[in-house]
Short mmCIF file of C-alpha atoms and ligand atoms in Angstrom, two decimals:
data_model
loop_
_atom_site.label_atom_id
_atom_site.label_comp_id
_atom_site.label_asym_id
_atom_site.label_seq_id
_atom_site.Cartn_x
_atom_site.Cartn_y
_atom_site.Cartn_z
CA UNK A 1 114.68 -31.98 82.40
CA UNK A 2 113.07 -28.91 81.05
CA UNK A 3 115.65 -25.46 81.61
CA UNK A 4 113.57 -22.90 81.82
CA UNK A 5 116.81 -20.53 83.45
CA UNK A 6 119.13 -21.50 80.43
CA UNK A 7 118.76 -17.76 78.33
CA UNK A 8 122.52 -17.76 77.89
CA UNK A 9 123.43 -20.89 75.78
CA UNK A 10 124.54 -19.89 72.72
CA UNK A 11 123.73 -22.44 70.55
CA UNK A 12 119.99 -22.33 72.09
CA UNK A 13 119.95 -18.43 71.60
CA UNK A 14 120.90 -18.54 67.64
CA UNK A 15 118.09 -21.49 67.50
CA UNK A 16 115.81 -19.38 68.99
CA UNK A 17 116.30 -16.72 66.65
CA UNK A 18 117.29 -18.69 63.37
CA UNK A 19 114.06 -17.29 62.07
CA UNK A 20 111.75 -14.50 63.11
CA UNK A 21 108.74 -16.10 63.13
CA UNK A 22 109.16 -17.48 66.93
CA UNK A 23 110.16 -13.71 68.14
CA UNK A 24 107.18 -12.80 66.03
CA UNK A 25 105.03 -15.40 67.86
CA UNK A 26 106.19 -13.78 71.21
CA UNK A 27 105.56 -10.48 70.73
CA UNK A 28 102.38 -10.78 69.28
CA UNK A 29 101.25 -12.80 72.76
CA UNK A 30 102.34 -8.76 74.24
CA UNK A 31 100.66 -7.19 71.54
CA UNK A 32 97.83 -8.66 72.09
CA UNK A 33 97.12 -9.00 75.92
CA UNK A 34 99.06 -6.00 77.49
CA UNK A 35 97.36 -3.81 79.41
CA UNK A 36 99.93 -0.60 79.30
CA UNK A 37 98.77 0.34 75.98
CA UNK A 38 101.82 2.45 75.29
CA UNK A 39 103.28 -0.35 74.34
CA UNK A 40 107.03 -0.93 75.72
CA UNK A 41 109.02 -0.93 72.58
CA UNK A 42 107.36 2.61 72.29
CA UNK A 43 107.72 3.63 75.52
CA UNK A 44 111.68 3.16 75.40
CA UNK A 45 111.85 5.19 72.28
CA UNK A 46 110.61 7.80 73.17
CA UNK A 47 112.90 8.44 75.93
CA UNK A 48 116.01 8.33 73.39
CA UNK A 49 117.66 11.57 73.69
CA UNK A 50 118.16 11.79 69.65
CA UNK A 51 119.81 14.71 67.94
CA UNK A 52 121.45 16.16 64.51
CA UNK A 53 124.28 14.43 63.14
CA UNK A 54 124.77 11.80 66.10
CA UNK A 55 125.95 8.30 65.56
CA UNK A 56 123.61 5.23 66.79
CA UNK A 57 124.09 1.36 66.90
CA UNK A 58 121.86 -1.05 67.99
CA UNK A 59 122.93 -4.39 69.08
CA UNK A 60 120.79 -7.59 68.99
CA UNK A 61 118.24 -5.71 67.05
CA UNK A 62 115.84 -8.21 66.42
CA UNK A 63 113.14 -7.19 63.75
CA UNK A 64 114.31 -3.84 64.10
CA UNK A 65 110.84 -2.83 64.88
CA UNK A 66 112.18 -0.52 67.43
CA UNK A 67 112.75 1.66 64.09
CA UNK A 68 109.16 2.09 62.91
CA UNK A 69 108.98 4.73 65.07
CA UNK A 70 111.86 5.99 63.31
CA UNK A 71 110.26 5.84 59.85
CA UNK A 72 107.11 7.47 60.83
CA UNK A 73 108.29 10.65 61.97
CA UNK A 74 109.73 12.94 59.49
CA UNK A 75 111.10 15.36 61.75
CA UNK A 76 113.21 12.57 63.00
CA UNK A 77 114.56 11.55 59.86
CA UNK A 78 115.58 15.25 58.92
CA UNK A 79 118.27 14.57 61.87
CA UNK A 80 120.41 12.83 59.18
CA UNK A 81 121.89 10.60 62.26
CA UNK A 82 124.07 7.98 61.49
CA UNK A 83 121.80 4.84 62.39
CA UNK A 84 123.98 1.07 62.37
CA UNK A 85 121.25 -1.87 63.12
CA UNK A 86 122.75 -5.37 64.18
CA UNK A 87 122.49 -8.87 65.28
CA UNK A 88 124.49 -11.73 65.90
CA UNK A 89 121.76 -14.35 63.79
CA UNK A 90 122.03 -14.91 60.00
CA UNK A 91 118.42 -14.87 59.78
CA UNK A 92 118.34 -11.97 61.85
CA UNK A 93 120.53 -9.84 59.65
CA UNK A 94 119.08 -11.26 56.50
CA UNK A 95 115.76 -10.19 57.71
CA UNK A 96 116.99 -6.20 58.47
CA UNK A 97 118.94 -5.51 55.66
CA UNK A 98 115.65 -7.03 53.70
CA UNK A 99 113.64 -4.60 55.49
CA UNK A 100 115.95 -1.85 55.91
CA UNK A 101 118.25 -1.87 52.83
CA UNK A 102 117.96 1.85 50.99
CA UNK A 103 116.04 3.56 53.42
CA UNK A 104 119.26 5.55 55.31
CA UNK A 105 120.36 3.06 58.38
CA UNK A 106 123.18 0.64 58.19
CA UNK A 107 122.70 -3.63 59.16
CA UNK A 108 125.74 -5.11 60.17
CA UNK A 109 126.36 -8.61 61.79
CA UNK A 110 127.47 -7.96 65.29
CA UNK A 111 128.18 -10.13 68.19
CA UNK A 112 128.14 -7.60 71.64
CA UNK A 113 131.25 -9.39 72.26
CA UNK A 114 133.39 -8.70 69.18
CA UNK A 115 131.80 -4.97 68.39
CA UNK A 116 134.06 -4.51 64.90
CA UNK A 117 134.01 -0.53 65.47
CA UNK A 118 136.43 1.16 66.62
CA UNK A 119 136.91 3.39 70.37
CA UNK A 120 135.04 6.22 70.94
CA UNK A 121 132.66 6.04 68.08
CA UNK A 122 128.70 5.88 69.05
CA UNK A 123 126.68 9.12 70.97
CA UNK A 124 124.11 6.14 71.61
CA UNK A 125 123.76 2.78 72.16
CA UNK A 126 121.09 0.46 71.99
CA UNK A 127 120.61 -2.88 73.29
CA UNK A 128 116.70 -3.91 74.29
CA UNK A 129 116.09 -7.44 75.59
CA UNK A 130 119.37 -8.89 74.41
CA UNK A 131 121.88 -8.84 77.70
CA UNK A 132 120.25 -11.52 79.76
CA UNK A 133 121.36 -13.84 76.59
CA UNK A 134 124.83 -12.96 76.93
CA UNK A 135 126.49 -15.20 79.19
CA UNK A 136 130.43 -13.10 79.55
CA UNK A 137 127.82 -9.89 80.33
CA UNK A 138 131.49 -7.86 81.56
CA UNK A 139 133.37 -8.32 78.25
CA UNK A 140 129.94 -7.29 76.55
CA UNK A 141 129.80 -4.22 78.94
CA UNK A 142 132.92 -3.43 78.24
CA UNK A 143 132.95 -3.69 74.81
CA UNK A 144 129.89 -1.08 74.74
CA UNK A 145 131.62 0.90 76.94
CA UNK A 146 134.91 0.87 74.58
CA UNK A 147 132.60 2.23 71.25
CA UNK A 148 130.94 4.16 73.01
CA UNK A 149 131.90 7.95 73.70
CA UNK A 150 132.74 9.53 76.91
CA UNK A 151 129.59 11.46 76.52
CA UNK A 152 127.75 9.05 74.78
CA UNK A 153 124.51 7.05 76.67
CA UNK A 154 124.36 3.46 76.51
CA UNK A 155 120.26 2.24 76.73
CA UNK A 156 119.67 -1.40 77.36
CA UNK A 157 116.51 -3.27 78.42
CA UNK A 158 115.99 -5.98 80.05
CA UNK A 159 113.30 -7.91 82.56
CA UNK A 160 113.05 -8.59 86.34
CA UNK A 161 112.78 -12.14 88.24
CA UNK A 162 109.59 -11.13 89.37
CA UNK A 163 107.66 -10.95 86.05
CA UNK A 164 106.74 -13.88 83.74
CA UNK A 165 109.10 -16.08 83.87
CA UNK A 166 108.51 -16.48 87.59
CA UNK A 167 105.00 -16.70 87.13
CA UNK A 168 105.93 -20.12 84.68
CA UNK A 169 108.24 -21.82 87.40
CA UNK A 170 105.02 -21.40 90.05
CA UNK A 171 103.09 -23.45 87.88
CA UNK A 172 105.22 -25.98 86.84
CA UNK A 173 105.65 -26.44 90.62
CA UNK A 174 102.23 -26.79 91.12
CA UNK A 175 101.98 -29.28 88.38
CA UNK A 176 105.25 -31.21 89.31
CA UNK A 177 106.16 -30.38 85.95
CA UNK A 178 110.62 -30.96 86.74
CA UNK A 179 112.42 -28.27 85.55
CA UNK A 180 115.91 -26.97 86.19
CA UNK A 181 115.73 -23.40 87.52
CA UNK A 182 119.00 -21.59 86.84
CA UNK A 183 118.77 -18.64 89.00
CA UNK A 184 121.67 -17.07 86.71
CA UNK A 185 120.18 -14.95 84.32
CA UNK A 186 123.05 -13.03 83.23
CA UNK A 187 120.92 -9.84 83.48
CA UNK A 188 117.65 -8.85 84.62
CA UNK A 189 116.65 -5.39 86.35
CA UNK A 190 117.63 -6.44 89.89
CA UNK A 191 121.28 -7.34 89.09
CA UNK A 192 121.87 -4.66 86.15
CA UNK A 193 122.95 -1.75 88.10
CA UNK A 194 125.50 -3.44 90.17
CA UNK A 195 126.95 -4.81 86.48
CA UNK A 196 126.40 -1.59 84.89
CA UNK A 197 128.20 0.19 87.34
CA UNK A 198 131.97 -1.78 86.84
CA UNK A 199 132.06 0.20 83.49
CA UNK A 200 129.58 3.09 83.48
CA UNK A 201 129.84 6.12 86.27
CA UNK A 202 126.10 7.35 86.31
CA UNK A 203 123.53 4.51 85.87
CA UNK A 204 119.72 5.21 86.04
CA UNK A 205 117.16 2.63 86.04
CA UNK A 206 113.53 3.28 84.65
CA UNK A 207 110.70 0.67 85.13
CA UNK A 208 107.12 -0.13 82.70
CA UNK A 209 104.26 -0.98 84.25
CA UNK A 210 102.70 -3.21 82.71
CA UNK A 211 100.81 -6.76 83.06
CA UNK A 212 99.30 -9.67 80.61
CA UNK A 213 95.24 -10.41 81.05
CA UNK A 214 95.08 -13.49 78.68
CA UNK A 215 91.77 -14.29 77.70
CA UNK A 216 92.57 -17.44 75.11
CA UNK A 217 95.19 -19.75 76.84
CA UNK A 218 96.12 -21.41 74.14
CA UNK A 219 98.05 -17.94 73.10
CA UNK A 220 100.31 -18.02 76.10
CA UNK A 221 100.84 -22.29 75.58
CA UNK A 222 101.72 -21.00 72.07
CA UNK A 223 104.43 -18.53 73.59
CA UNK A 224 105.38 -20.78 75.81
CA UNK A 225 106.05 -24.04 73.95
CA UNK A 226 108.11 -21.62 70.94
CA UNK A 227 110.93 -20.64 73.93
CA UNK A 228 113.86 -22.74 73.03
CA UNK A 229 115.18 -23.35 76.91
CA UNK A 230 111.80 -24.90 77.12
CA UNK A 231 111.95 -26.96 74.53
CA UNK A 232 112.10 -30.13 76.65
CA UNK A 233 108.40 -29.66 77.75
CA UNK A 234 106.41 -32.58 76.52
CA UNK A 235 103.92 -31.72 74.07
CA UNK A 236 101.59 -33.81 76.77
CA UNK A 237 101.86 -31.65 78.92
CA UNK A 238 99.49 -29.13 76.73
CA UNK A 239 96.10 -30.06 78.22
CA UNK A 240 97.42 -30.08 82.10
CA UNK A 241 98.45 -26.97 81.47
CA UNK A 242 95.70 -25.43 79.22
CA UNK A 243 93.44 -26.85 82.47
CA UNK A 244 95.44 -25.47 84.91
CA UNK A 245 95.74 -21.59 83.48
CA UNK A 246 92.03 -21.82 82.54
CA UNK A 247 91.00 -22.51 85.77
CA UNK A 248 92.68 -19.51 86.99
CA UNK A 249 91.23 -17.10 85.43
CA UNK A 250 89.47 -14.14 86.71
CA UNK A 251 86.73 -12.16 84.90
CA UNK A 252 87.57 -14.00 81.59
CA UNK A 253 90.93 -13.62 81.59
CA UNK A 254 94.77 -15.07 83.48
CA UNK A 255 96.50 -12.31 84.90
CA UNK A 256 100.18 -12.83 84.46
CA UNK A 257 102.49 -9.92 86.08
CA UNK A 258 105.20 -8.54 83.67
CA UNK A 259 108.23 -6.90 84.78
CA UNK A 260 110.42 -4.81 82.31
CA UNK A 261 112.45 -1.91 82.37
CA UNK A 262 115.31 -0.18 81.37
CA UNK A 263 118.75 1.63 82.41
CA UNK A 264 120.26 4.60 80.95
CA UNK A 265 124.38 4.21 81.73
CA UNK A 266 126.46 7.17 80.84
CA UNK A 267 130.43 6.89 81.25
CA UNK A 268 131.40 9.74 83.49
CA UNK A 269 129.90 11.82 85.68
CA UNK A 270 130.55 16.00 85.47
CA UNK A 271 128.61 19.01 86.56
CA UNK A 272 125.80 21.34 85.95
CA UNK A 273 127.37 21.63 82.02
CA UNK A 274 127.84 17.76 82.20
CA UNK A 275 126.22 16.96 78.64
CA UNK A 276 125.67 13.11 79.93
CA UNK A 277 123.72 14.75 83.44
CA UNK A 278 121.81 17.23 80.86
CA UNK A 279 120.49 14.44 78.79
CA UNK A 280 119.38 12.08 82.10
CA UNK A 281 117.14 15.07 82.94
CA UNK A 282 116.00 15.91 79.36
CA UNK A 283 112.47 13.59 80.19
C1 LIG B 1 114.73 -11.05 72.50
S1 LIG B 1 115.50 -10.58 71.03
C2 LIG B 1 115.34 -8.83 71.14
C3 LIG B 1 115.23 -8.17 69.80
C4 LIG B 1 115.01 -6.66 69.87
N1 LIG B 1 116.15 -5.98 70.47
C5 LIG B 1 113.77 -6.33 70.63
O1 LIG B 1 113.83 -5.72 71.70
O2 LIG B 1 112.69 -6.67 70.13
C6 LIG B 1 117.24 -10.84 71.34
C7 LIG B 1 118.11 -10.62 70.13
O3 LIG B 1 119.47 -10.58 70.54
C8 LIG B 1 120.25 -11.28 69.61
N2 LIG B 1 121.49 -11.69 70.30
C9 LIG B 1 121.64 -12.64 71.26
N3 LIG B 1 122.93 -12.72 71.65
C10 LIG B 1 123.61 -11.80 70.94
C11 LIG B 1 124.98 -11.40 70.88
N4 LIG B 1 125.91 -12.00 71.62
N5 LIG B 1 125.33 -10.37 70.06
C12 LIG B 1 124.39 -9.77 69.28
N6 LIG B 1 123.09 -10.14 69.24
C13 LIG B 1 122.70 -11.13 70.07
C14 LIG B 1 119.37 -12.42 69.15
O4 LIG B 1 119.78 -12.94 67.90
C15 LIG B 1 118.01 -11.72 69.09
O5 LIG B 1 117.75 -11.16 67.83
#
């Protein structure tokens, strides 16, 4: 039995990301066939409130592509922030400090639930697409919430039930493909306020627009077969579904909805002179 819900297993999640070719595999499927052509990893940095001197860390970084945006603009870099990039993966870590070592930001190997800094210490925090993996998501939360400064704004994206994932589990019922749909998904945009809001006082959520219009199949079957919670699904199963998605094509190409987002948690409230409220409104 397939478990398509499964995004919190550990042992699944460090598979997943043992290398960065399958996260490489995935994105490029976005890259490719999104029609928002901001681009979302784009679209959240920009709304970063940076300034001089101010202390970042990024958790579950990834790639780190998040910080090509960084490297690009010089006017950024002139900020001389304080800029820690992490992960909880070997491979992960290997592959920042390889492509970060020397140019000014920090890699560390982090696990959200073990943060090794101390209270207090981070203006911003950064976690993009990582949460939903984490399965204790309130001893993560309040581990961000411990490093992170009473002023300080915690960022973290994440994806709604309503988006791709959804789109999968209507097929595979169409198909009587068996799967085991966990409806727990540690974190997704419909559950994160309520989680956010047992550690953080002002949460905010912001959504992207944005859809897939596929025009080679085999790209999403690609995406699909690299996800590690489905990697019980037969590679048989290829040509039912290559059938099935091609047939539903419109105009050339499968529409498949998307839905990401992100919130913006700050840990207190204050008034007009509140430097958390200032910075919600700065967009
Ligand atoms: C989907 S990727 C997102 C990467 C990047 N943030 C992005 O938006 O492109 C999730 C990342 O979170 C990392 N991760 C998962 N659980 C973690 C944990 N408990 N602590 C730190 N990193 C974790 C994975 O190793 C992986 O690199």
């Amino acid at each position: 039995m397939i478990d398509i819900g499964n995004m919190s297993n550990k042992a699944l999640i460090k598979e997943q990301y043992k290398s960065t070719d399958s996260l490489k595999l995935r994105k490029s499927l976005h890259e490719k066939y999104s029609v928002n052509e901001t681009g979302f990893q784009r679209w959240m940095f920009d709304q970063y409130p940076f300034r001089a001197g101010m202390k970042v860390l990024e958790l579950g970084s990834g790639r780190g592509e998040l910080w090509d945006y960084y490297f690009e603009n010089d006017a950024l870099q002139k900020l001389k922030m304080d800029i820690t990039l992490s992960d909880f993966s070997d491979g992960m870590t290997e592959h920042l400090r390889h492509s970060y070592s020397g140019r000014g930001v920090s890699v560390r190997k982090v696990d959200i639930l073990d943060i090794p800094f101390g209270d207090d210490t981070f203006d911003l925090i950064i976690a993009n697409s990582m949460l939903y993996h984490v399965k204790d998501i309130g001893s993560a939360l309040s581990e961000v919430r411990r490093v992170l400064k009473t002023d300080g704004l915690f960022f973290c994206s994440t994806f709604g039930t309503n988006g791709m994932t959804q789109f999968l589990y209507h097929a595979m019922d169409e198909l009587g493909i068996p799967y085991e749909h966990k409806s727990n998904i540690s974190f997704t945009l419909q559950n994160g306020i309520q989680l956010l809001e047992k550690q953080f006082d002002r949460v905010e959520r912001r959504d992207y627009e944005d859809a897939l219009e596929i025009e080679d199949v085999r790209d999403y079957l690609d995406y699909i077969y690299s996800m590690a919670s489905l990697q019980g699904l037969d590679r048989g199963k290829y040509d039912v579904l290559f059938h099935y998605f091609n047939s539903r094509k419109v105009n050339g190409s499968l529409h498949v909805p998307k839905e990401y987002g992100m919130f913006v948690a700050g840990r207190r409230y204050g008034g007009n002179h509140d430097p958390v409220k200032t910075q919600f409104h700065m967009q």
